[in-house]
Amino acid sequence: MQITRIAMHEGPHLDEILACVLLRVHGEKRFPGVSQAKLIFWSYGGEVPPDGPSAQELFRQGTLLLGQGFGPFDEHPCPERGIARKSGESTSSLVARVLGYYERGYSPVVRAVRYLVKLVTEQDLNGSPGLLTIEQTLSAMSRDNVPSDKMFVWGAAAVTTLIHDQISFQQEFDRAAGGNYHYRLLGDCEPFRLAVVESDSEHACRAARTRGAHLVIRRDSRGHVTVMKDTKTPISTGLIVAELRRLELATCDQPIPPAGDPFWVAEGRCAGWYYHPIIGLITTGGNRTARLAHSPLTPFAQIESAVISVIEQFLQVGAPALASVTN
């Protein structure tokens, strides 16, 4: 059967958009023609499902229905026809199952798709958690009478970017098992897991944290250094940035501000180190588009030693039990 059209309802949701993206990128073998099929939008009722031809009949005619028509890619119930809701499913999860994402191995692509499908399904079943989400933006576009095809193009671009980003993260997660990732346990009773990473991937810190690191020191090929901890470990990154700024000033033979000076834990760039106190990010790279950022003059080994020293002092004064890292 050659697929010539993909049909979804007007004002498409993120769920149907993700399902369509998966079909177009990975569904050609299972559904010939789907990668180039024309996208059409139907409102409910009238001359099309649920009151028109069945999803099976339309499929035989080359039209694949997503999120409507009560076919294999529609999770909604129809009590009048005795069709029950496909519990716990969404259009994108039903498509992912048919395409084999729950039967394949555990490659970065499979993990990335399954993770995003899980998030979209939970959102589809339970509602969007906030205003600044793709789903809420699509809803706002629909209320503003943005045409469905333009909504789809915007949503597909967003979700495709997220898929590529998740694949990159999953690839870096695999690399984080060894190679340029070095893990060190500090402390006795509640070991503190430190990761020292040589990587140009912006996913490196998260990959190491996902593998159990409480704190990560990352250096890229330009010499920029980033220090980031998980969100649950109670160590103050303000203590770390203060020590790193002190070292940089000493290396430059610059005056050292007195103890208690706001300089030590101030937000922004001081002595070459950027610091964001809310998210706990410490970096010499600044924003990825920053032009004036430069790598630290303090030798990397000295930076690593300074961070370890602060951690050890933190552990010695009776730190609260360290959190199990899952983020």
Short mmCIF file of C-alpha atoms in Angstrom, two decimals:
data_model
loop_
_atom_site.label_atom_id
_atom_site.label_comp_id
_atom_site.label_asym_id
_atom_site.label_seq_id
_atom_site.Cartn_x
_atom_site.Cartn_y
_atom_site.Cartn_z
CA MET A 1 0.00 0.00 0.00
CA GLN A 2 1.40 3.38 -1.08
CA ILE A 3 0.72 6.20 1.35
CA THR A 4 -0.14 9.42 -0.48
CA ARG A 5 -1.70 11.48 2.32
CA ILE A 6 -1.28 11.94 6.07
CA ALA A 7 -4.38 13.35 7.77
CA MET A 8 -4.59 14.95 11.20
CA HIS A 9 -7.11 17.29 12.79
CA GLU A 10 -7.09 21.04 12.37
CA GLY A 11 -5.00 22.86 14.94
CA PRO A 12 -2.58 19.92 15.38
CA HIS A 13 -1.17 19.08 18.76
CA LEU A 14 2.46 18.29 19.52
CA ASP A 15 1.50 14.61 19.84
CA GLU A 16 0.32 14.29 16.23
CA ILE A 17 3.20 16.45 14.97
CA LEU A 18 5.79 14.21 16.66
CA ALA A 19 4.01 11.13 15.26
CA CYS A 20 4.16 12.58 11.76
CA VAL A 21 7.84 13.50 12.09
CA LEU A 22 8.66 9.93 13.19
CA LEU A 23 6.70 8.49 10.27
CA ARG A 24 8.34 10.75 7.71
CA VAL A 25 11.86 10.12 9.00
CA HIS A 26 11.68 6.46 10.01
CA GLY A 27 8.46 5.06 8.54
CA GLU A 28 9.21 4.65 4.83
CA LYS A 29 10.00 0.92 5.07
CA ARG A 30 6.83 0.16 7.01
CA PHE A 31 4.63 2.61 5.09
CA PRO A 32 5.99 3.22 1.56
CA GLY A 33 5.46 6.77 0.39
CA VAL A 34 4.90 8.22 3.85
CA SER A 35 8.07 10.33 3.76
CA GLN A 36 6.71 12.32 0.81
CA ALA A 37 2.99 12.03 1.55
CA LYS A 38 0.86 15.16 1.36
CA LEU A 39 -0.19 16.54 4.74
CA ILE A 40 -3.89 17.40 5.06
CA PHE A 41 -6.01 18.66 7.96
CA TRP A 42 -9.57 17.62 8.68
CA SER A 43 -12.01 18.91 11.25
CA TYR A 44 -13.97 16.30 13.18
CA GLY A 45 -17.28 15.09 11.75
CA GLY A 46 -18.81 16.00 8.42
CA GLU A 47 -17.65 14.01 5.43
CA VAL A 48 -14.56 12.65 7.15
CA PRO A 49 -13.93 10.63 10.35
CA PRO A 50 -15.48 10.01 12.73
CA ASP A 51 -18.67 10.18 10.59
CA GLY A 52 -17.15 9.31 7.24
CA PRO A 53 -15.14 6.36 5.88
CA SER A 54 -13.33 4.21 8.41
CA ALA A 55 -9.63 4.62 9.08
CA GLN A 56 -9.06 1.16 7.56
CA GLU A 57 -10.91 2.09 4.36
CA LEU A 58 -9.01 5.36 4.06
CA PHE A 59 -5.74 3.51 4.63
CA ARG A 60 -6.54 1.20 1.72
CA GLN A 61 -7.02 4.35 -0.35
CA GLY A 62 -3.58 5.66 0.70
CA THR A 63 -4.55 8.02 3.54
CA LEU A 64 -2.96 7.50 6.95
CA LEU A 65 -4.91 9.03 9.85
CA LEU A 66 -3.18 10.42 12.93
CA GLY A 67 -5.12 11.20 16.10
CA GLN A 68 -8.58 10.80 14.56
CA GLY A 69 -10.79 8.20 12.91
CA PHE A 70 -10.40 5.59 15.70
CA GLY A 71 -7.83 3.66 13.72
CA PRO A 72 -4.50 2.19 14.85
CA PHE A 73 -2.99 5.67 15.39
CA ASP A 74 -5.87 7.18 17.34
CA GLU A 75 -6.00 6.61 21.10
CA HIS A 76 -9.41 8.24 21.61
CA PRO A 77 -12.49 6.19 22.57
CA CYS A 78 -15.83 6.00 20.74
CA PRO A 79 -18.45 4.46 23.04
CA GLU A 80 -21.10 4.56 20.30
CA ARG A 81 -18.95 2.20 18.23
CA GLY A 82 -17.78 0.18 21.20
CA ILE A 83 -14.21 1.47 20.78
CA ALA A 84 -12.35 1.81 24.08
CA ARG A 85 -9.58 4.30 24.78
CA LYS A 86 -6.12 2.91 24.19
CA SER A 87 -5.10 3.39 27.81
CA GLY A 88 -1.77 5.07 28.48
CA GLU A 89 -1.17 5.68 24.78
CA SER A 90 -0.96 8.70 22.52
CA THR A 91 -0.73 9.03 18.76
CA SER A 92 3.05 9.34 18.93
CA SER A 93 3.43 6.32 21.24
CA LEU A 94 1.21 4.21 18.95
CA VAL A 95 3.32 5.22 15.95
CA ALA A 96 6.54 4.54 17.86
CA ARG A 97 5.32 1.03 18.73
CA VAL A 98 4.43 0.19 15.13
CA LEU A 99 7.82 1.51 13.97
CA GLY A 100 9.52 -0.83 16.45
CA TYR A 101 11.01 1.63 18.94
CA TYR A 102 9.94 -0.56 21.84
CA GLU A 103 11.41 -3.72 20.32
CA ARG A 104 14.75 -2.49 18.96
CA GLY A 105 18.02 -2.34 20.80
CA TYR A 106 19.08 0.52 23.01
CA SER A 107 20.87 2.80 20.57
CA PRO A 108 21.09 6.58 21.11
CA VAL A 109 18.40 7.17 18.48
CA VAL A 110 16.00 4.68 20.08
CA ARG A 111 16.58 6.10 23.56
CA ALA A 112 16.09 9.66 22.33
CA VAL A 113 12.83 8.86 20.55
CA ARG A 114 11.45 6.83 23.43
CA TYR A 115 12.28 9.58 25.92
CA LEU A 116 10.57 12.31 23.89
CA VAL A 117 7.56 10.11 23.13
CA LYS A 118 7.24 9.43 26.87
CA LEU A 119 7.27 13.16 27.68
CA VAL A 120 4.80 14.03 24.92
CA THR A 121 2.47 11.19 25.91
CA GLU A 122 2.46 12.27 29.55
CA GLN A 123 1.72 15.83 28.47
CA ASP A 124 -1.01 14.69 26.09
CA LEU A 125 -2.71 12.64 28.82
CA ASN A 126 -2.23 15.01 31.76
CA GLY A 127 -2.08 18.46 30.19
CA SER A 128 0.76 20.86 29.49
CA PRO A 129 2.54 21.97 32.69
CA GLY A 130 3.09 25.62 31.82
CA LEU A 131 2.68 28.50 29.43
CA LEU A 132 6.13 28.42 27.85
CA THR A 133 5.90 25.00 26.19
CA ILE A 134 5.59 23.86 22.59
CA GLU A 135 2.07 22.56 23.24
CA GLN A 136 0.87 25.81 24.80
CA THR A 137 2.42 27.79 21.96
CA LEU A 138 0.57 25.61 19.44
CA SER A 139 -2.66 26.22 21.36
CA ALA A 140 -2.01 29.97 21.28
CA MET A 141 -1.37 29.78 17.53
CA SER A 142 -4.66 27.94 17.05
CA ARG A 143 -6.56 30.56 19.07
CA ASP A 144 -4.88 33.22 16.96
CA ASN A 145 -6.20 31.49 13.81
CA VAL A 146 -2.76 30.55 12.50
CA PRO A 147 -3.31 28.08 9.62
CA SER A 148 -2.76 24.44 10.55
CA ASP A 149 -0.05 23.92 7.95
CA LYS A 150 1.97 26.80 9.42
CA MET A 151 1.41 25.41 12.92
CA PHE A 152 2.74 22.08 11.74
CA VAL A 153 5.86 23.57 10.15
CA TRP A 154 6.68 25.44 13.36
CA GLY A 155 5.96 22.46 15.62
CA ALA A 156 7.84 20.02 13.40
CA ALA A 157 10.91 22.25 13.36
CA ALA A 158 10.82 22.46 17.16
CA VAL A 159 10.36 18.75 17.79
CA THR A 160 12.91 17.76 15.13
CA THR A 161 15.47 19.99 16.85
CA LEU A 162 14.65 18.34 20.18
CA ILE A 163 15.08 14.87 18.66
CA HIS A 164 18.50 15.78 17.25
CA ASP A 165 19.50 17.34 20.57
CA GLN A 166 18.40 14.27 22.51
CA ILE A 167 20.30 11.97 20.15
CA SER A 168 23.43 14.08 20.74
CA PHE A 169 22.92 13.81 24.49
CA GLN A 170 22.44 10.04 24.34
CA GLN A 171 25.62 9.71 22.26
CA GLU A 172 27.52 11.74 24.83
CA PHE A 173 25.99 9.67 27.64
CA ASP A 174 27.54 6.57 26.05
CA ARG A 175 30.92 8.30 25.84
CA ALA A 176 30.60 9.34 29.49
CA ALA A 177 31.16 5.74 30.56
CA GLY A 178 34.92 6.17 30.08
CA GLY A 179 37.42 7.64 27.69
CA ASN A 180 37.84 11.32 28.50
CA TYR A 181 35.54 11.05 31.53
CA HIS A 182 37.42 10.47 34.77
CA TYR A 183 35.51 9.84 37.99
CA ARG A 184 36.86 10.22 41.49
CA LEU A 185 35.25 9.41 44.85
CA LEU A 186 35.82 11.88 47.67
CA GLY A 187 34.84 11.36 51.30
CA ASP A 188 34.23 8.18 53.28
CA CYS A 189 30.72 7.66 54.64
CA GLU A 190 28.84 9.36 51.82
CA PRO A 191 31.22 9.31 48.83
CA PHE A 192 31.09 12.42 46.67
CA ARG A 193 31.48 11.52 43.01
CA LEU A 194 33.50 14.06 41.04
CA ALA A 195 33.79 13.88 37.25
CA VAL A 196 36.63 15.55 35.33
CA VAL A 197 35.83 15.73 31.64
CA GLU A 198 37.67 16.66 28.44
CA SER A 199 34.90 17.25 25.92
CA ASP A 200 33.59 19.79 23.42
CA SER A 201 30.03 18.53 23.85
CA GLU A 202 27.69 20.90 25.64
CA HIS A 203 25.93 17.79 26.92
CA ALA A 204 29.04 16.64 28.78
CA CYS A 205 28.12 17.98 32.22
CA ARG A 206 24.62 16.56 32.09
CA ALA A 207 25.90 13.22 30.76
CA ALA A 208 28.34 12.89 33.66
CA ARG A 209 25.67 13.91 36.19
CA THR A 210 23.29 11.36 34.71
CA ARG A 211 25.99 8.75 35.28
CA GLY A 212 26.08 9.67 38.96
CA ALA A 213 28.50 12.57 39.29
CA HIS A 214 27.59 15.06 42.00
CA LEU A 215 29.81 17.71 40.40
CA VAL A 216 31.52 18.00 37.02
CA ILE A 217 34.60 19.92 35.90
CA ARG A 218 34.69 20.15 32.11
CA ARG A 219 37.38 21.57 29.84
CA ASP A 220 36.88 21.95 26.10
CA SER A 221 39.45 22.09 23.30
CA ARG A 222 39.62 25.91 23.53
CA GLY A 223 40.68 25.65 27.15
CA HIS A 224 37.41 26.97 28.57
CA VAL A 225 36.39 25.42 31.88
CA THR A 226 32.91 24.80 33.24
CA VAL A 227 31.98 23.62 36.73
CA MET A 228 28.44 22.40 37.31
CA LYS A 229 26.85 20.36 40.08
CA ASP A 230 23.64 18.38 40.18
CA THR A 231 20.62 20.20 41.53
CA LYS A 232 20.28 18.18 44.74
CA THR A 233 23.75 18.15 46.25
CA PRO A 234 23.85 20.86 48.95
CA ILE A 235 27.42 22.10 48.37
CA SER A 236 27.54 25.83 47.62
CA THR A 237 28.94 26.65 44.20
CA GLY A 238 29.51 30.14 45.58
CA LEU A 239 32.37 28.71 47.66
CA ILE A 240 33.89 27.17 44.55
CA VAL A 241 33.66 30.27 42.36
CA ALA A 242 35.18 32.37 45.16
CA GLU A 243 38.23 30.10 45.29
CA LEU A 244 38.57 30.02 41.50
CA ARG A 245 38.39 33.81 41.30
CA ARG A 246 41.01 34.12 44.05
CA LEU A 247 43.35 31.80 42.11
CA GLU A 248 42.88 33.74 38.87
CA LEU A 249 43.66 37.04 40.56
CA ALA A 250 46.73 35.55 42.19
CA THR A 251 47.89 34.14 38.83
CA CYS A 252 47.47 37.59 37.26
CA ASP A 253 49.19 39.24 40.25
CA GLN A 254 46.08 41.36 40.80
CA PRO A 255 44.89 42.82 44.15
CA ILE A 256 42.80 40.43 46.22
CA PRO A 257 39.54 41.95 47.56
CA PRO A 258 38.97 41.57 51.29
CA ALA A 259 36.97 38.71 52.78
CA GLY A 260 33.26 39.39 52.66
CA ASP A 261 33.51 41.49 49.51
CA PRO A 262 30.50 40.74 47.21
CA PHE A 263 33.02 40.23 44.40
CA TRP A 264 33.63 36.65 45.54
CA VAL A 265 30.14 35.33 44.84
CA ALA A 266 28.77 38.08 42.57
CA GLU A 267 26.70 37.04 39.58
CA GLY A 268 28.32 37.62 36.20
CA ARG A 269 31.91 37.79 35.08
CA CYS A 270 34.58 38.49 37.70
CA ALA A 271 38.28 37.62 37.31
CA GLY A 272 37.44 35.73 34.13
CA TRP A 273 34.85 33.46 35.75
CA TYR A 274 31.16 33.77 34.94
CA TYR A 275 28.80 32.67 37.69
CA HIS A 276 25.05 32.11 37.79
CA PRO A 277 24.08 31.63 41.45
CA ILE A 278 20.57 30.24 40.81
CA ILE A 279 21.54 27.35 38.55
CA GLY A 280 25.04 27.06 40.05
CA LEU A 281 26.89 27.34 36.75
CA ILE A 282 30.53 28.45 36.85
CA THR A 283 32.32 28.91 33.53
CA THR A 284 35.00 30.87 31.68
CA GLY A 285 33.17 30.36 28.38
CA GLY A 286 30.18 32.56 29.19
CA ASN A 287 27.35 32.32 26.69
CA ARG A 288 28.19 30.14 23.67
CA THR A 289 28.10 33.28 21.49
CA ALA A 290 30.29 35.39 23.80
CA ARG A 291 33.22 37.05 21.99
CA LEU A 292 35.24 38.33 24.94
CA ALA A 293 35.39 35.10 26.94
CA HIS A 294 38.86 33.63 27.35
CA SER A 295 40.23 30.51 28.96
CA PRO A 296 41.59 30.85 32.52
CA LEU A 297 45.22 31.66 33.18
CA THR A 298 45.16 29.35 36.20
CA PRO A 299 46.50 25.91 35.16
CA PHE A 300 43.80 23.29 34.84
CA ALA A 301 45.42 20.98 37.38
CA GLN A 302 45.33 23.82 39.90
CA ILE A 303 41.66 24.44 39.14
CA GLU A 304 40.89 20.78 39.71
CA SER A 305 42.83 20.77 42.99
CA ALA A 306 41.01 23.89 44.18
CA VAL A 307 37.59 22.39 43.48
CA ILE A 308 38.56 19.17 45.27
CA SER A 309 39.81 21.18 48.25
CA VAL A 310 36.46 22.99 48.58
CA ILE A 311 34.56 19.71 48.29
CA GLU A 312 36.70 18.04 50.95
CA GLN A 313 36.18 20.96 53.33
CA PHE A 314 32.46 20.72 52.65
CA LEU A 315 32.47 17.01 53.47
CA GLN A 316 34.52 17.46 56.62
CA VAL A 317 32.10 19.88 58.26
CA GLY A 318 29.32 17.32 58.25
CA ALA A 319 27.44 17.83 55.01
CA PRO A 320 23.88 16.49 54.75
CA ALA A 321 23.49 13.10 53.11
CA LEU A 322 24.33 13.39 49.43
CA ALA A 323 21.44 13.02 47.06
CA SER A 324 21.17 10.19 44.58
CA VAL A 325 21.75 11.84 41.22
CA THR A 326 19.14 11.25 38.55
CA ASN A 327 19.08 14.51 36.57
#
